[in-house]
């Protein structure tokens, strides 16, 4: 029984060290190291090249190295009958909460505008409203979105969330489905995207949506987009056009259609955009190694693996 480890971005030798610590006696291969594909029963993957997984005839489980699984399901040859275990790690959730709270506060307290003044040595005071009057809307009330919405609520923001199925959360206005999409947008000044990237959500952050957001009066330049979801959620040209025309008053963007973000991208040079390099919430290799160990033990006991993503719904 062997495990194939692959990541397009992480140092695989470092990850393999953690896997070896948690999985003594198991063989951990990196691509190109094994001769017989039949040996591989488990795969731990981030953005595998198309065809890598379908070339493993005895594959039993795929472990995603991240919370999202779009990097697996985008492969047209993905073996859809194979269970996919995703990451639900309290430390990743905590990082995401930090990221969104930080950026919501950054825009609410008009930090990028003060930075522009600072660059010109100008001492200017800007208006802000009370935090309880700032309406944040979280797209996706899953593991991360729900935790983020609660932190924002507890910090004092007026919070709503939107998801496929109806949720109930104390002090959070929960909207669901296509029928309530417009109502959710119309009450939202700071829009946070924590959806998974699926056929249904690709390109959801578009001009039409930005135009529906609530205006913020004299506080903040206009509605704000915070996107730590996936780059594919944004029509990037629409985001730039909305910033340029004032339909959006600022943005914090962690993810992009092409990563790393091209040096020529219009996002880099803008005062009203904070670009981060897909760093909102990183997966802890020790957590994944331990999750694999625990799941292998479950399989030995004849139990199901998890937490599972579902190919048919795309997340
Ligand atoms: P999750 O638990 O699967 O939650 C997804 C949420 O989105 C659920 O509430 C789901 O609704 C909702 N949803 C899915 N499709 C929808 C649609 N078409 N319309 C409305 N709502 C929809 O996912 P998660 O663990 O919170 O992670 C969310 C995403 O965060 C990941 O997929 C990944 O892209 C991103 N992420 C980014 C970073 C980073 O560092 N930037 C780190 C980790 C994750 P239901 O509850 O009704 O199913
Ligand atoms: C990171 O983007 C993840 O999906 O965990």
PDB file of C-alpha atoms in Angstrom, residues 87-272:
ATOM      1  CA  UNK A  87      -9.741  19.593   4.729  1.00  0.00           C
ATOM      2  CA  UNK A  88     -11.841  20.846   7.622  1.00  0.00           C
ATOM      3  CA  UNK A  89      -9.224  22.100  10.051  1.00  0.00           C
ATOM      4  CA  UNK A  90      -9.943  24.543  12.907  1.00  0.00           C
ATOM      5  CA  UNK A  91      -6.613  26.280  12.327  1.00  0.00           C
ATOM      6  CA  UNK A  92      -7.465  26.903   8.651  1.00  0.00           C
ATOM      7  CA  UNK A  93     -10.895  28.216   9.681  1.00  0.00           C
ATOM      8  CA  UNK A  94      -9.249  30.491  12.253  1.00  0.00           C
ATOM      9  CA  UNK A  95      -6.904  31.918   9.604  1.00  0.00           C
ATOM     10  CA  UNK A  96      -9.824  32.597   7.259  1.00  0.00           C
ATOM     11  CA  UNK A  97     -11.713  34.395  10.038  1.00  0.00           C
ATOM     12  CA  UNK A  98      -8.640  36.539  10.714  1.00  0.00           C
ATOM     13  CA  UNK A  99      -8.283  37.358   7.010  1.00  0.00           C
ATOM     14  CA  UNK A 100     -11.883  38.444   6.497  1.00  0.00           C
ATOM     15  CA  UNK A 101     -12.178  40.367   9.778  1.00  0.00           C
ATOM     16  CA  UNK A 102      -8.922  42.186   9.040  1.00  0.00           C
ATOM     17  CA  UNK A 103     -10.039  43.186   5.541  1.00  0.00           C
ATOM     18  CA  UNK A 104     -13.572  44.134   6.558  1.00  0.00           C
ATOM     19  CA  UNK A 105     -12.079  46.421   9.207  1.00  0.00           C
ATOM     20  CA  UNK A 106      -9.473  47.727   6.734  1.00  0.00           C
ATOM     21  CA  UNK A 107     -12.184  48.952   4.372  1.00  0.00           C
ATOM     22  CA  UNK A 108     -14.662  50.003   7.057  1.00  0.00           C
ATOM     23  CA  UNK A 109     -11.969  52.183   8.700  1.00  0.00           C
ATOM     24  CA  UNK A 110     -10.906  53.459   5.242  1.00  0.00           C
ATOM     25  CA  UNK A 111      -7.290  52.435   5.596  1.00  0.00           C
ATOM     26  CA  UNK A 112      -6.362  52.497   1.917  1.00  0.00           C
ATOM     27  CA  UNK A 113      -7.636  56.073   1.646  1.00  0.00           C
ATOM     28  CA  UNK A 114      -5.502  57.103   4.631  1.00  0.00           C
ATOM     29  CA  UNK A 115      -2.494  55.417   2.984  1.00  0.00           C
ATOM     30  CA  UNK A 116      -3.073  57.565  -0.100  1.00  0.00           C
ATOM     31  CA  UNK A 117      -3.151  60.677   2.114  1.00  0.00           C
ATOM     32  CA  UNK A 118      -0.004  59.512   3.888  1.00  0.00           C
ATOM     33  CA  UNK A 119       1.809  59.126   0.581  1.00  0.00           C
ATOM     34  CA  UNK A 120       1.027  62.825  -0.045  1.00  0.00           C
ATOM     35  CA  UNK A 121       1.768  63.904   3.585  1.00  0.00           C
ATOM     36  CA  UNK A 122      -1.862  65.016   3.912  1.00  0.00           C
ATOM     37  CA  UNK A 123      -3.622  65.131   7.307  1.00  0.00           C
ATOM     38  CA  UNK A 124      -7.275  64.479   6.453  1.00  0.00           C
ATOM     39  CA  UNK A 125     -10.067  63.033   8.506  1.00  0.00           C
ATOM     40  CA  UNK A 126     -12.588  60.687   6.889  1.00  0.00           C
ATOM     41  CA  UNK A 127     -16.052  59.812   8.081  1.00  0.00           C
ATOM     42  CA  UNK A 128     -16.877  56.295   9.228  1.00  0.00           C
ATOM     43  CA  UNK A 129     -20.159  54.932  10.444  1.00  0.00           C
ATOM     44  CA  UNK A 130     -20.792  52.763  13.479  1.00  0.00           C
ATOM     45  CA  UNK A 131     -19.787  49.182  12.902  1.00  0.00           C
ATOM     46  CA  UNK A 132     -23.317  48.001  13.647  1.00  0.00           C
ATOM     47  CA  UNK A 133     -24.497  49.928  10.614  1.00  0.00           C
ATOM     48  CA  UNK A 134     -21.973  48.315   8.258  1.00  0.00           C
ATOM     49  CA  UNK A 135     -23.688  45.511   6.354  1.00  0.00           C
ATOM     50  CA  UNK A 136     -21.480  42.591   5.421  1.00  0.00           C
ATOM     51  CA  UNK A 137     -22.772  39.764   3.239  1.00  0.00           C
ATOM     52  CA  UNK A 138     -21.043  36.388   3.171  1.00  0.00           C
ATOM     53  CA  UNK A 139     -21.570  34.262   0.048  1.00  0.00           C
ATOM     54  CA  UNK A 140     -21.375  30.625   1.150  1.00  0.00           C
ATOM     55  CA  UNK A 141     -22.383  29.593   4.645  1.00  0.00           C
ATOM     56  CA  UNK A 142     -20.324  26.408   4.775  1.00  0.00           C
ATOM     57  CA  UNK A 143     -17.532  25.581   7.176  1.00  0.00           C
ATOM     58  CA  UNK A 144     -15.581  28.774   6.483  1.00  0.00           C
ATOM     59  CA  UNK A 145     -18.419  31.153   5.647  1.00  0.00           C
ATOM     60  CA  UNK A 146     -20.342  30.301   8.798  1.00  0.00           C
ATOM     61  CA  UNK A 147     -17.294  30.738  11.033  1.00  0.00           C
ATOM     62  CA  UNK A 148     -16.449  34.044   9.318  1.00  0.00           C
ATOM     63  CA  UNK A 149     -20.038  35.307   9.591  1.00  0.00           C
ATOM     64  CA  UNK A 150     -20.083  34.543  13.329  1.00  0.00           C
ATOM     65  CA  UNK A 151     -16.778  36.349  13.933  1.00  0.00           C
ATOM     66  CA  UNK A 152     -17.986  39.410  11.990  1.00  0.00           C
ATOM     67  CA  UNK A 153     -21.284  39.360  13.922  1.00  0.00           C
ATOM     68  CA  UNK A 154     -19.494  39.029  17.250  1.00  0.00           C
ATOM     69  CA  UNK A 155     -17.219  41.927  16.304  1.00  0.00           C
ATOM     70  CA  UNK A 156     -20.292  44.107  15.738  1.00  0.00           C
ATOM     71  CA  UNK A 157     -20.945  44.126  11.982  1.00  0.00           C
ATOM     72  CA  UNK A 158     -24.475  43.680  10.658  1.00  0.00           C
ATOM     73  CA  UNK A 159     -24.103  40.309   8.934  1.00  0.00           C
ATOM     74  CA  UNK A 160     -26.029  38.327   6.353  1.00  0.00           C
ATOM     75  CA  UNK A 161     -25.156  35.099   4.591  1.00  0.00           C
ATOM     76  CA  UNK A 162     -26.276  33.383   1.416  1.00  0.00           C
ATOM     77  CA  UNK A 163     -26.111  29.688   0.596  1.00  0.00           C
ATOM     78  CA  UNK A 164     -27.847  26.999  -1.463  1.00  0.00           C
ATOM     79  CA  UNK A 165     -29.771  25.533   1.435  1.00  0.00           C
ATOM     80  CA  UNK A 166     -31.442  27.494   4.229  1.00  0.00           C
ATOM     81  CA  UNK A 167     -29.347  28.095   7.382  1.00  0.00           C
ATOM     82  CA  UNK A 168     -30.299  29.484  10.765  1.00  0.00           C
ATOM     83  CA  UNK A 169     -27.783  31.468  12.778  1.00  0.00           C
ATOM     84  CA  UNK A 170     -28.463  33.751  15.737  1.00  0.00           C
ATOM     85  CA  UNK A 171     -27.991  37.385  14.771  1.00  0.00           C
ATOM     86  CA  UNK A 172     -27.232  36.604  11.109  1.00  0.00           C
ATOM     87  CA  UNK A 173     -29.778  37.177   8.332  1.00  0.00           C
ATOM     88  CA  UNK A 174     -29.691  33.997   6.295  1.00  0.00           C
ATOM     89  CA  UNK A 175     -30.678  34.104   2.622  1.00  0.00           C
ATOM     90  CA  UNK A 176     -30.956  31.015   0.435  1.00  0.00           C
ATOM     91  CA  UNK A 177     -31.039  30.141  -3.230  1.00  0.00           C
ATOM     92  CA  UNK A 178     -31.614  32.085  -6.419  1.00  0.00           C
ATOM     93  CA  UNK A 179     -34.911  33.582  -5.193  1.00  0.00           C
ATOM     94  CA  UNK A 180     -33.215  35.463  -2.335  1.00  0.00           C
ATOM     95  CA  UNK A 181     -30.000  36.401  -4.144  1.00  0.00           C
ATOM     96  CA  UNK A 182     -31.065  39.937  -5.052  1.00  0.00           C
ATOM     97  CA  UNK A 183     -32.387  40.693  -1.569  1.00  0.00           C
ATOM     98  CA  UNK A 184     -29.065  39.513  -0.120  1.00  0.00           C
ATOM     99  CA  UNK A 185     -27.071  41.758  -2.490  1.00  0.00           C
ATOM    100  CA  UNK A 186     -29.309  44.783  -1.998  1.00  0.00           C
ATOM    101  CA  UNK A 187     -28.587  44.869   1.754  1.00  0.00           C
ATOM    102  CA  UNK A 188     -24.824  44.204   1.371  1.00  0.00           C
ATOM    103  CA  UNK A 189     -22.067  46.847   1.422  1.00  0.00           C
ATOM    104  CA  UNK A 190     -19.086  44.545   2.022  1.00  0.00           C
ATOM    105  CA  UNK A 191     -19.403  41.375  -0.064  1.00  0.00           C
ATOM    106  CA  UNK A 192     -17.309  38.389   1.024  1.00  0.00           C
ATOM    107  CA  UNK A 193     -17.041  35.374  -1.287  1.00  0.00           C
ATOM    108  CA  UNK A 194     -16.547  32.019   0.403  1.00  0.00           C
ATOM    109  CA  UNK A 195     -18.289  29.865  -2.157  1.00  0.00           C
ATOM    110  CA  UNK A 196     -16.676  26.798  -3.674  1.00  0.00           C
ATOM    111  CA  UNK A 197     -15.783  27.127  -7.375  1.00  0.00           C
ATOM    112  CA  UNK A 198     -18.302  25.058  -9.344  1.00  0.00           C
ATOM    113  CA  UNK A 199     -20.094  25.333 -12.675  1.00  0.00           C
ATOM    114  CA  UNK A 200     -22.835  27.241 -10.835  1.00  0.00           C
ATOM    115  CA  UNK A 201     -20.540  29.765  -9.152  1.00  0.00           C
ATOM    116  CA  UNK A 202     -17.911  30.422 -11.838  1.00  0.00           C
ATOM    117  CA  UNK A 203     -17.998  34.111 -12.815  1.00  0.00           C
ATOM    118  CA  UNK A 204     -20.621  34.943 -10.172  1.00  0.00           C
ATOM    119  CA  UNK A 205     -18.758  38.122  -9.167  1.00  0.00           C
ATOM    120  CA  UNK A 206     -19.701  40.220 -12.178  1.00  0.00           C
ATOM    121  CA  UNK A 207     -20.810  43.754 -13.098  1.00  0.00           C
ATOM    122  CA  UNK A 208     -24.479  42.842 -12.771  1.00  0.00           C
ATOM    123  CA  UNK A 209     -23.915  41.768  -9.166  1.00  0.00           C
ATOM    124  CA  UNK A 210     -21.755  44.738  -8.162  1.00  0.00           C
ATOM    125  CA  UNK A 211     -24.447  47.141  -9.399  1.00  0.00           C
ATOM    126  CA  UNK A 212     -26.974  45.591  -7.021  1.00  0.00           C
ATOM    127  CA  UNK A 213     -24.898  46.134  -3.875  1.00  0.00           C
ATOM    128  CA  UNK A 214     -25.948  48.738  -1.313  1.00  0.00           C
ATOM    129  CA  UNK A 215     -24.225  52.115  -1.473  1.00  0.00           C
ATOM    130  CA  UNK A 216     -22.483  53.217   1.696  1.00  0.00           C
ATOM    131  CA  UNK A 217     -23.436  56.884   1.962  1.00  0.00           C
ATOM    132  CA  UNK A 218     -20.438  59.062   2.830  1.00  0.00           C
ATOM    133  CA  UNK A 219     -18.523  56.229   4.445  1.00  0.00           C
ATOM    134  CA  UNK A 220     -16.266  54.055   2.302  1.00  0.00           C
ATOM    135  CA  UNK A 221     -15.986  55.006  -1.371  1.00  0.00           C
ATOM    136  CA  UNK A 222     -18.586  52.434  -2.365  1.00  0.00           C
ATOM    137  CA  UNK A 223     -19.342  48.766  -1.812  1.00  0.00           C
ATOM    138  CA  UNK A 224     -16.346  46.533  -1.207  1.00  0.00           C
ATOM    139  CA  UNK A 225     -15.458  43.078  -2.494  1.00  0.00           C
ATOM    140  CA  UNK A 226     -13.434  40.693  -0.316  1.00  0.00           C
ATOM    141  CA  UNK A 227     -12.617  37.532  -2.255  1.00  0.00           C
ATOM    142  CA  UNK A 228     -10.713  34.726  -0.573  1.00  0.00           C
ATOM    143  CA  UNK A 229     -12.862  32.144  -2.455  1.00  0.00           C
ATOM    144  CA  UNK A 230     -11.394  31.416  -5.882  1.00  0.00           C
ATOM    145  CA  UNK A 231     -10.226  33.595  -8.739  1.00  0.00           C
ATOM    146  CA  UNK A 232     -12.703  31.841 -11.030  1.00  0.00           C
ATOM    147  CA  UNK A 233     -15.564  33.420  -9.088  1.00  0.00           C
ATOM    148  CA  UNK A 234     -14.589  36.819 -10.475  1.00  0.00           C
ATOM    149  CA  UNK A 235     -14.954  38.214 -13.931  1.00  0.00           C
ATOM    150  CA  UNK A 236     -11.691  40.068 -13.400  1.00  0.00           C
ATOM    151  CA  UNK A 237     -12.379  42.684 -16.099  1.00  0.00           C
ATOM    152  CA  UNK A 238     -15.705  43.459 -14.420  1.00  0.00           C
ATOM    153  CA  UNK A 239     -14.022  43.915 -11.027  1.00  0.00           C
ATOM    154  CA  UNK A 240     -11.497  46.348 -12.525  1.00  0.00           C
ATOM    155  CA  UNK A 241     -14.210  48.229 -14.435  1.00  0.00           C
ATOM    156  CA  UNK A 242     -16.382  48.462 -11.309  1.00  0.00           C
ATOM    157  CA  UNK A 243     -13.456  49.861  -9.294  1.00  0.00           C
ATOM    158  CA  UNK A 244     -12.594  52.308 -12.052  1.00  0.00           C
ATOM    159  CA  UNK A 245     -16.169  53.610 -12.326  1.00  0.00           C
ATOM    160  CA  UNK A 246     -16.801  53.721  -8.559  1.00  0.00           C
ATOM    161  CA  UNK A 247     -19.439  50.970  -8.644  1.00  0.00           C
ATOM    162  CA  UNK A 248     -17.036  49.241  -6.234  1.00  0.00           C
ATOM    163  CA  UNK A 249     -15.202  51.353  -3.654  1.00  0.00           C
ATOM    164  CA  UNK A 250     -12.399  48.900  -2.923  1.00  0.00           C
ATOM    165  CA  UNK A 251     -11.407  45.269  -2.906  1.00  0.00           C
ATOM    166  CA  UNK A 252      -9.270  42.742  -1.071  1.00  0.00           C
ATOM    167  CA  UNK A 253      -8.373  39.912  -3.418  1.00  0.00           C
ATOM    168  CA  UNK A 254      -6.536  36.763  -2.373  1.00  0.00           C
ATOM    169  CA  UNK A 255      -7.228  34.524  -5.357  1.00  0.00           C
ATOM    170  CA  UNK A 256      -7.026  34.965  -9.124  1.00  0.00           C
ATOM    171  CA  UNK A 257      -7.828  33.112 -12.329  1.00  0.00           C
ATOM    172  CA  UNK A 258      -4.103  32.723 -13.005  1.00  0.00           C
ATOM    173  CA  UNK A 259      -1.788  32.363 -10.019  1.00  0.00           C
ATOM    174  CA  UNK A 260       0.718  33.845  -9.466  1.00  0.00           C
ATOM    175  CA  UNK A 261      -1.040  37.016 -10.586  1.00  0.00           C
ATOM    176  CA  UNK A 262       0.586  38.360 -13.754  1.00  0.00           C
ATOM    177  CA  UNK A 263       2.938  41.287 -13.146  1.00  0.00           C
ATOM    178  CA  UNK A 264       0.934  43.220 -15.757  1.00  0.00           C
ATOM    179  CA  UNK A 265      -2.407  42.735 -13.997  1.00  0.00           C
ATOM    180  CA  UNK A 266      -4.322  45.955 -13.419  1.00  0.00           C
ATOM    181  CA  UNK A 267      -4.963  44.914  -9.807  1.00  0.00           C
ATOM    182  CA  UNK A 268      -1.374  45.447  -8.657  1.00  0.00           C
ATOM    183  CA  UNK A 269      -1.077  49.196  -9.043  1.00  0.00           C
ATOM    184  CA  UNK A 270      -4.410  50.218  -7.547  1.00  0.00           C
ATOM    185  CA  UNK A 271      -4.619  52.023  -4.195  1.00  0.00           C
ATOM    186  CA  UNK A 272      -8.141  50.689  -3.701  1.00  0.00           C
TER     187      UNK A 272
END
